[in-house]
Amino acid sequence: MISPLSYVTPTPSSPWGTYLAQIEAVEPHLGELARWIETLRRPKRSLVVDVPIELDDGRLAHFEGYRVQHNLARGPGKGGVRFHPDVNLEEVMALAAWMTVKSAALNLPYGGAKGGIRVDPKTLSMKELERLTRRYTSEIGIVIGPNHDIPAPDVNTNAQVMAWMMDTYSMNVGATTTGVVTGKPVPLGGSRGRVKATGRGVFVVGRETARHLGMEISGARVAIQGFGNVGSAAAEMFAAAGAKVIAVQDHAGTVFAGDGLDVAALAAHVRATGSVADFARAEPLGREEFWALPCEFLVPAALEGQLNPARAAQVRARVVLEGANGPTTPEADAILAERGILVVPDVMANAGGVTVSYFEWVQNFSSFFWTEEEINARLDHIMAGAFQQVWETHERMRLPLRTAAFVLACTRVLQAHADRGLYP
Ligand code: NAD
């Protein structure tokens, strides 16, 4: 895959390469709007910043930070901030592009953006993490704002990090500006239901998929990779609906229980020890064995590129429900399709977080807050409705669900370009 951009060199299975392959698949289905497609292959704006901080021992350290606004045709940028040692410009570009597609697939009035810092936050103290977050926020302050681009949590960032970002931005502009980030603590203008929203959305989309396939959720076997924000909440919702969460894998181990894991006890174990490894009420399982477990739902909810061709050849799930962003490489996608395994794409399955982020932003503008019941009901309504449209497109055009979601989303984005016209 050759990128027309000089500043990244993607490979077919790297995040930007994966995204470009997805755009290529959608191009033949866009009719006259295909005229505008090149815009989707070029992020609108990519900012790389140096983030220097003083460490607790007095030394100086420098980190690389990013904020990419992939497309702003339908509204301000929206997308998380990731703190991870592997973060790089190419990854942030792909994550920003998937946010463009996700916002449009859900018909939310946003473009797509993403940010991150190349850092292992586990090596920093809380004070160092706060200084890093505040300096990064100041550095990207020239492009973010409630009407410009609204960051949110992603891997290794949480409500506390969002509170520091909100405070830093507010100090710099001289007014408390709650709407600059979402995923804040509830007393600081955060939304009820936001913490579990992505996992809840994964469940809602799984439930709707099961309905279309004539499958029961009750008794369905679910295997989940990643037991962080997304994976643990999805596990909780599936278990509450009577499904059996038979296996969970995280960075340190894999645990299995054929009759279903006690999800609440596993969550307590992870809070206490930092990982699912050594959970007493389950059997340990090999890393690769996890992918070959017979189950109804396989939920990759950790990082991108986890479902590679070798693993795809082993999968014995009926449905792959993508909780993570970009967990399936294009080659693996093709293998799963050939083997008749339905893949429900990330841009639908994990859109619960951005949907409740949208609710949070709306509540911040109106300073009027909704109950958790209202939030959850609206989340369910929006996600089930969007999934129905994707499913109808998938059936009508005989396309994989991913391409169907991209057709719907890219049509909306490119129609916005066509209607707005090219400036000047
Ligand atoms: P998190 O940091 O809370 O959890 C990540 C989980 O993945 C942890 O359990 C970690 O142990 C596990 N993990 C990391 N490396 C792994 C490896 N090599 N093998 C197995 N497990 C590994 O992150 P999160 O917020 O739950 O995000 C997970 C994924 O979901 C990411 O792709 C993220 O972009 C996506 N996502 C998150 C949100 C959100 O609201 N948090 C929204 C949409 C998409």
Coordinates of C-alpha atoms and ligand atoms in Angstrom, one line a residue:
M1 CA 0.0 0.0 0.0
I2 CA 1.6 3.3 -1.1
S3 CA 0.5 6.4 0.7
P4 CA 0.4 9.6 -1.2
L5 CA 1.5 11.3 2.0
S6 CA 5.3 11.9 2.5
Y7 CA 5.2 11.8 6.3
V8 CA 4.1 8.2 6.9
T9 CA 5.1 4.9 5.4
P10 CA 2.2 2.5 6.2
T11 CA 2.3 -1.3 5.6
P12 CA -0.8 -3.3 4.6
S13 CA -1.4 -4.3 8.2
S14 CA -0.3 -1.1 10.0
P15 CA -3.2 1.1 11.3
W16 CA -3.1 3.7 8.4
G17 CA -2.6 0.9 5.9
T18 CA -5.6 -0.9 7.3
Y19 CA -7.7 2.3 7.1
L20 CA -6.6 3.0 3.5
A21 CA -7.6 -0.5 2.5
Q22 CA -11.0 0.1 4.0
I23 CA -11.4 3.3 2.1
E24 CA -10.4 1.5 -1.1
A25 CA -13.2 -1.0 -0.5
V26 CA -15.8 1.7 -0.1
E27 CA -14.8 3.8 -3.1
P28 CA -16.8 1.8 -5.8
H29 CA -20.0 2.3 -3.8
L30 CA -19.9 6.0 -3.5
G31 CA -21.3 7.0 -6.9
E32 CA -20.6 10.6 -7.8
L33 CA -19.4 11.4 -4.3
A34 CA -16.2 9.3 -5.1
R35 CA -15.0 12.6 -6.6
W36 CA -14.2 13.8 -3.1
I37 CA -12.7 10.6 -1.7
E38 CA -9.1 11.8 -1.7
T39 CA -10.0 14.1 1.2
L40 CA -10.5 10.9 3.3
R41 CA -6.9 9.8 2.6
R42 CA -5.5 13.0 3.9
P43 CA -5.9 14.2 7.5
K44 CA -6.9 17.8 7.5
R45 CA -4.5 18.8 10.2
S46 CA -1.7 16.9 12.1
L47 CA 0.0 18.5 15.0
V48 CA 3.2 17.0 16.6
V49 CA 4.3 18.6 19.8
D50 CA 7.3 18.4 22.2
V51 CA 6.1 17.8 25.7
P52 CA 8.9 18.6 28.2
I53 CA 8.4 18.0 31.9
E54 CA 10.4 18.1 35.1
L55 CA 10.5 14.7 36.8
D56 CA 10.2 14.3 40.5
D57 CA 14.0 13.8 40.9
G58 CA 14.7 17.1 39.1
R59 CA 15.7 15.7 35.7
L60 CA 14.0 16.9 32.5
A61 CA 12.2 14.5 30.2
H62 CA 10.8 15.1 26.7
F63 CA 7.9 13.2 25.2
E64 CA 6.3 13.3 21.8
G65 CA 2.6 14.4 21.6
Y66 CA 0.1 14.4 18.8
R67 CA -3.3 15.7 17.9
V68 CA -4.7 14.8 14.5
Q69 CA -7.9 16.3 13.1
H70 CA -8.7 13.9 10.3
N71 CA -11.9 15.6 9.0
L72 CA -14.1 18.4 10.2
A73 CA -16.7 18.6 7.4
R74 CA -19.6 17.6 9.6
G75 CA -18.6 19.3 12.9
P76 CA -15.8 19.8 15.4
G77 CA -13.2 17.1 15.8
K78 CA -14.0 14.4 18.4
G79 CA -11.7 11.6 19.6
G80 CA -9.7 10.3 22.5
V81 CA -6.2 10.8 23.9
R82 CA -4.0 7.8 24.3
F83 CA -0.9 7.5 26.6
H84 CA 1.1 4.5 25.3
P85 CA 4.8 3.8 24.5
D86 CA 3.9 2.7 21.0
V87 CA 1.8 5.8 20.0
N88 CA 3.1 7.4 16.8
L89 CA 1.8 9.8 14.2
E90 CA 0.6 7.0 11.8
E91 CA -1.4 5.3 14.6
V92 CA -3.0 8.6 15.7
M93 CA -3.9 9.4 12.0
A94 CA -5.7 6.1 11.7
L95 CA -7.5 6.4 15.0
A96 CA -8.6 10.0 14.0
A97 CA -9.9 8.7 10.6
W98 CA -11.9 5.9 12.3
M99 CA -13.4 8.6 14.5
T100 CA -14.5 10.5 11.3
V101 CA -16.2 7.3 10.1
K102 CA -17.7 6.4 13.5
S103 CA -19.2 9.8 14.2
A104 CA -20.8 9.8 10.7
A105 CA -22.0 6.2 11.0
L106 CA -23.8 7.2 14.2
N107 CA -24.9 10.5 12.5
L108 CA -23.4 12.5 15.4
P109 CA -22.6 16.1 14.4
Y110 CA -18.8 15.6 14.7
G111 CA -15.7 15.2 12.6
G112 CA -12.9 12.8 13.6
A113 CA -9.8 13.5 15.7
K114 CA -7.4 11.7 18.0
G115 CA -4.4 12.5 20.2
G116 CA -1.8 10.8 22.2
I117 CA 1.6 10.9 23.9
R118 CA 4.3 8.4 23.3
V119 CA 4.9 7.5 27.0
D120 CA 4.5 4.5 29.3
P121 CA 2.4 6.2 32.0
K122 CA 3.1 3.4 34.5
T123 CA 6.7 4.7 34.8
L124 CA 5.4 8.2 36.0
S125 CA 4.2 9.3 39.4
M126 CA 0.8 11.0 39.6
K127 CA 2.4 14.4 39.8
E128 CA 4.5 13.7 36.7
L129 CA 1.5 12.4 34.9
E130 CA -0.4 15.6 35.8
R131 CA 2.5 17.8 34.6
L132 CA 2.7 15.8 31.4
T133 CA -1.1 16.1 30.8
R134 CA -1.1 19.9 31.5
R135 CA 1.8 20.7 29.2
Y136 CA 0.4 18.5 26.4
T137 CA -3.0 20.3 26.8
S138 CA -1.3 23.7 26.6
E139 CA 0.7 22.6 23.5
I140 CA -2.4 21.3 21.6
G141 CA -4.5 24.2 23.0
I142 CA -4.1 26.0 19.7
V143 CA -6.3 23.5 18.0
I144 CA -8.8 22.2 20.6
G145 CA -11.9 23.8 22.1
P146 CA -15.6 23.1 22.5
N147 CA -16.3 24.3 19.0
H148 CA -13.1 23.0 17.4
D149 CA -12.0 19.7 18.7
I150 CA -13.1 17.9 21.9
P151 CA -10.7 15.2 23.4
A152 CA -11.9 12.3 25.5
P153 CA -10.3 9.3 27.3
D154 CA -8.8 6.4 25.4
V155 CA -6.1 3.8 26.4
N156 CA -4.5 4.7 29.7
T157 CA -6.4 8.0 30.1
N158 CA -9.4 8.5 32.4
A159 CA -11.7 11.0 34.1
Q160 CA -8.8 12.4 36.2
V161 CA -6.7 13.1 33.1
M162 CA -9.8 14.8 31.5
A163 CA -10.2 16.9 34.6
W164 CA -6.6 18.1 34.3
M165 CA -7.1 18.8 30.6
M166 CA -10.3 20.8 31.3
D167 CA -8.6 22.8 34.1
T168 CA -5.5 23.6 32.0
Y169 CA -7.6 24.7 29.0
S170 CA -9.8 26.8 31.2
M171 CA -6.9 28.5 32.9
N172 CA -5.4 29.3 29.5
V173 CA -8.6 30.9 28.1
G174 CA -9.6 32.5 31.4
A175 CA -13.0 30.8 31.8
T176 CA -14.2 27.4 33.0
T177 CA -14.9 25.6 29.8
T178 CA -16.4 22.2 30.6
G179 CA -17.2 21.4 27.0
V180 CA -13.6 21.2 25.9
V181 CA -13.3 17.5 26.8
T182 CA -15.7 14.7 27.6
G183 CA -15.3 11.8 29.9
K184 CA -14.8 14.2 32.9
P185 CA -15.7 13.3 36.5
V186 CA -19.5 13.8 37.0
P187 CA -19.1 16.6 39.5
L188 CA -17.1 18.6 36.9
G189 CA -19.7 18.3 34.2
G190 CA -19.1 14.7 33.2
S191 CA -22.1 12.6 32.1
R192 CA -23.6 9.8 34.0
G193 CA -23.1 6.6 32.2
R194 CA -20.0 7.7 30.3
V195 CA -17.5 5.3 32.0
K196 CA -19.4 2.2 30.9
A197 CA -20.9 3.7 27.7
T198 CA -18.4 2.0 25.3
G199 CA -18.9 -1.4 26.9
R200 CA -22.7 -0.9 27.0
G201 CA -22.6 0.0 23.3
V202 CA -20.6 -3.2 22.5
F203 CA -23.3 -5.1 24.3
V204 CA -26.2 -3.3 22.5
V205 CA -24.7 -4.0 19.1
G206 CA -24.0 -7.6 20.1
R207 CA -27.6 -8.0 21.2
E208 CA -28.9 -6.5 17.9
T209 CA -26.6 -8.7 15.9
A210 CA -27.9 -11.8 17.8
R211 CA -31.5 -10.7 17.1
H212 CA -30.8 -10.5 13.3
L213 CA -29.1 -13.9 13.4
G214 CA -31.8 -15.5 15.5
M215 CA -29.4 -16.2 18.3
E216 CA -30.2 -16.1 22.0
I217 CA -28.0 -13.8 24.3
S218 CA -28.9 -15.9 27.3
G219 CA -26.4 -18.7 27.5
A220 CA -24.3 -17.3 24.6
R221 CA -20.5 -17.9 25.2
V222 CA -18.4 -14.7 25.1
A223 CA -14.6 -14.5 25.0
I224 CA -13.1 -11.0 25.6
Q225 CA -9.6 -9.7 25.0
G226 CA -8.9 -6.6 27.1
F227 CA -10.4 -6.1 30.5
G228 CA -10.0 -2.3 30.8
N229 CA -12.7 0.3 30.4
V230 CA -14.3 -1.3 27.3
G231 CA -13.8 -5.0 28.0
S232 CA -14.8 -5.1 31.6
A233 CA -18.0 -3.1 31.0
A234 CA -19.0 -5.2 28.0
A235 CA -18.3 -8.3 30.2
E236 CA -20.6 -6.9 32.9
M237 CA -23.4 -6.2 30.4
F238 CA -23.2 -9.6 28.7
A239 CA -23.2 -11.4 32.0
A240 CA -26.2 -9.3 33.3
A241 CA -28.1 -10.4 30.2
G242 CA -27.4 -14.1 31.0
A243 CA -24.5 -14.7 28.6
K244 CA -21.5 -16.7 29.8
V245 CA -18.2 -14.8 29.7
I246 CA -16.0 -17.9 29.3
A247 CA -12.6 -16.3 28.8
V248 CA -10.8 -13.0 29.3
Q249 CA -7.3 -12.1 28.2
D250 CA -5.3 -9.1 29.1
H251 CA -1.7 -7.9 28.7
A252 CA -0.5 -10.3 31.5
G253 CA -2.6 -13.5 31.2
T254 CA -5.7 -15.4 30.0
V255 CA -8.3 -17.0 32.2
F256 CA -11.0 -19.5 31.3
A257 CA -14.1 -20.9 32.9
G258 CA -16.4 -23.0 30.7
D259 CA -19.5 -22.3 32.9
G260 CA -18.8 -18.5 32.8
L261 CA -16.4 -16.4 34.8
D262 CA -17.7 -14.4 37.9
V263 CA -17.2 -11.0 36.2
A264 CA -17.6 -8.9 39.4
A265 CA -15.1 -11.1 41.2
L266 CA -12.7 -10.9 38.2
A267 CA -13.1 -7.0 38.2
A268 CA -12.2 -6.9 41.9
H269 CA -9.2 -9.1 41.3
V270 CA -8.0 -6.8 38.5
R271 CA -8.5 -3.7 40.7
A272 CA -6.4 -5.4 43.4
T273 CA -3.6 -6.9 41.2
G274 CA -3.6 -5.0 38.0
S275 CA -4.3 -8.0 35.8
V276 CA -6.6 -11.0 35.2
A277 CA -3.6 -13.4 35.7
D278 CA -3.8 -15.7 38.7
F279 CA -7.5 -15.2 39.1
A280 CA -8.3 -18.1 41.5
R281 CA -11.7 -19.0 40.2
A282 CA -10.7 -19.9 36.7
E283 CA -8.1 -21.9 34.7
P284 CA -5.2 -20.3 33.0
L285 CA -5.1 -20.5 29.2
G286 CA -2.3 -20.1 26.6
R287 CA -2.3 -16.7 24.7
E288 CA -3.0 -18.3 21.3
E289 CA -5.5 -20.9 22.6
F290 CA -7.7 -17.9 23.5
W291 CA -8.4 -17.2 19.8
A292 CA -9.5 -20.7 19.0
L293 CA -12.2 -21.0 21.8
P294 CA -15.6 -22.2 20.4
C295 CA -18.0 -19.3 21.3
E296 CA -20.8 -17.1 20.0
F297 CA -19.0 -13.8 20.5
L298 CA -15.3 -13.0 20.3
V299 CA -14.7 -9.5 21.5
P300 CA -11.3 -8.0 20.9
A301 CA -11.3 -5.0 23.2
A302 CA -7.6 -4.3 23.8
L303 CA -5.4 -2.8 21.0
E304 CA -5.3 -2.7 17.2
G305 CA -3.9 -5.4 15.0
Q306 CA -4.6 -8.2 17.5
L307 CA -6.6 -10.4 15.1
N308 CA -4.0 -11.3 12.6
P309 CA -4.2 -13.8 9.8
A310 CA -2.8 -16.7 11.9
R311 CA -5.3 -16.1 14.6
A312 CA -8.2 -15.5 12.2
A313 CA -7.6 -19.0 10.8
Q314 CA -8.1 -20.4 14.3
V315 CA -11.2 -18.5 15.3
R316 CA -14.2 -20.6 16.2
A317 CA -16.6 -17.8 17.1
R318 CA -19.9 -17.1 15.3
V319 CA -19.4 -13.3 15.5
V320 CA -16.4 -11.1 16.1
L321 CA -17.6 -8.0 17.9
E322 CA -14.9 -5.3 17.6
G323 CA -14.6 -3.4 21.0
A324 CA -11.1 -2.1 20.2
N325 CA -10.3 0.2 17.4
G326 CA -8.8 -1.6 14.4
P327 CA -8.3 -5.0 16.1
T328 CA -8.6 -6.9 12.8
T329 CA -6.0 -6.6 10.0
P330 CA -7.4 -6.5 6.4
E331 CA -5.9 -10.0 5.7
A332 CA -7.6 -11.4 8.8
D333 CA -10.8 -9.7 7.8
A334 CA -10.7 -11.5 4.5
I335 CA -10.0 -14.9 6.2
L336 CA -12.9 -14.4 8.6
A337 CA -15.3 -13.5 5.7
E338 CA -14.2 -16.6 3.8
R339 CA -14.8 -18.8 6.9
G340 CA -18.3 -17.4 7.3
I341 CA -17.6 -15.5 10.6
L342 CA -19.5 -12.3 10.8
V343 CA -17.4 -9.3 11.8
V344 CA -19.2 -6.4 13.5
P345 CA -16.9 -3.4 12.9
D346 CA -15.4 -1.1 15.5
V347 CA -16.9 2.0 13.9
M348 CA -20.3 0.6 15.0
A349 CA -19.6 -1.7 17.9
N350 CA -17.5 0.6 20.0
A351 CA -19.4 3.8 19.2
G352 CA -21.2 3.9 22.6
G353 CA -18.4 6.1 24.1
V354 CA -18.5 8.8 21.5
T355 CA -22.3 8.7 21.7
V356 CA -22.4 9.4 25.4
S357 CA -19.5 11.9 24.9
Y358 CA -21.9 13.7 22.6
F359 CA -24.6 13.7 25.3
E360 CA -22.0 15.1 27.7
W361 CA -21.1 17.9 25.4
V362 CA -24.8 18.8 24.8
Q363 CA -25.4 18.8 28.6
N364 CA -22.3 21.1 29.0
F365 CA -23.7 23.6 26.5
S366 CA -27.1 23.7 28.1
S367 CA -25.9 23.2 31.7
F368 CA -28.8 20.8 32.2
F369 CA -28.0 17.3 33.2
W370 CA -29.8 14.1 32.4
T371 CA -30.4 11.0 34.6
E372 CA -28.5 7.8 34.0
E373 CA -31.7 6.1 32.9
E374 CA -32.2 8.8 30.2
I375 CA -28.6 8.4 29.1
N376 CA -28.8 4.6 28.8
A377 CA -32.1 4.7 27.0
R378 CA -30.9 7.3 24.5
L379 CA -27.7 5.4 23.9
D380 CA -29.6 2.2 23.3
H381 CA -32.0 4.0 20.9
I382 CA -29.2 5.7 18.8
M383 CA -27.0 2.6 18.6
A384 CA -29.8 0.2 17.8
G385 CA -31.1 2.6 15.1
A386 CA -27.7 3.1 13.6
F387 CA -27.0 -0.6 13.6
Q388 CA -30.3 -1.2 11.8
Q389 CA -29.3 1.2 9.0
V390 CA -25.9 -0.6 8.6
W391 CA -27.6 -4.0 8.6
E392 CA -30.1 -2.9 5.9
T393 CA -27.2 -1.5 3.8
H394 CA -25.3 -4.8 4.3
E395 CA -28.3 -6.8 3.1
R396 CA -29.4 -4.5 0.3
M397 CA -25.9 -4.0 -1.2
R398 CA -24.6 -7.5 -0.2
L399 CA -21.6 -6.0 1.5
P400 CA -19.7 -7.0 4.6
L401 CA -20.9 -5.0 7.7
R402 CA -17.7 -3.0 7.8
T403 CA -18.0 -1.9 4.2
A404 CA -21.7 -1.2 4.7
A405 CA -20.9 1.0 7.7
F406 CA -18.2 2.8 5.7
V407 CA -20.6 3.4 2.8
L408 CA -23.2 5.0 5.1
A409 CA -20.6 7.1 6.9
C410 CA -18.4 8.1 4.0
T411 CA -21.5 9.1 2.0
R412 CA -22.5 11.5 4.9
V413 CA -19.0 12.9 5.1
L414 CA -18.5 13.4 1.4
Q415 CA -22.0 14.8 1.0
A416 CA -21.1 17.4 3.5
H417 CA -18.0 18.3 1.4
A418 CA -20.1 18.4 -1.8
D419 CA -22.8 20.6 -0.1
R420 CA -20.2 22.9 1.5
G421 CA -18.1 23.2 -1.7
L422 CA -14.4 23.7 -1.8
Y423 CA -13.1 26.9 -0.1
P424 CA -12.2 29.4 -1.5
Ligands
NAD1 P1 -7.8 0.4 28.8 O1 -6.5 0.9 28.9 O2 -8.8 0.7 29.9 O3 -7.7 -1.2 28.7 C1 -6.9 -1.9 27.8 C2 -7.0 -3.4 28.1 O4 -6.2 -4.1 27.1 C3 -6.3 -3.8 29.4 O5 -7.1 -4.8 30.0 C4 -5.0 -4.3 29.0 O6 -4.4 -5.2 29.9 C5 -5.3 -5.0 27.7 N1 -4.1 -5.2 26.8 C6 -3.2 -4.3 26.5 N2 -2.3 -4.9 25.7 C7 -2.7 -6.1 25.5 C8 -2.2 -7.3 24.8 N3 -1.0 -7.2 24.1 N4 -2.9 -8.4 24.8 C9 -4.0 -8.5 25.5 N5 -4.5 -7.5 26.2 C10 -3.9 -6.3 26.2 O7 -8.3 0.8 27.4 P2 -9.8 0.9 26.8 O8 -10.3 2.3 27.0 O9 -10.6 -0.2 27.4 O10 -9.6 0.8 25.3 C11 -9.5 -0.5 24.7 C12 -9.7 -0.4 23.2 O11 -11.0 0.2 22.9 C13 -8.8 0.6 22.4 O12 -8.6 0.1 21.1 C14 -9.5 1.9 22.4 O13 -9.1 2.7 21.3 C15 -10.9 1.3 22.1 N6 -12.0 2.3 22.5 C16 -12.1 2.8 23.8 C17 -13.1 3.7 24.1 C18 -13.3 4.2 25.5 O14 -14.4 4.9 25.7 N7 -12.5 3.9 26.4 C19 -14.1 4.0 23.1 C20 -13.9 3.4 21.8 C21 -12.9 2.6 21.5

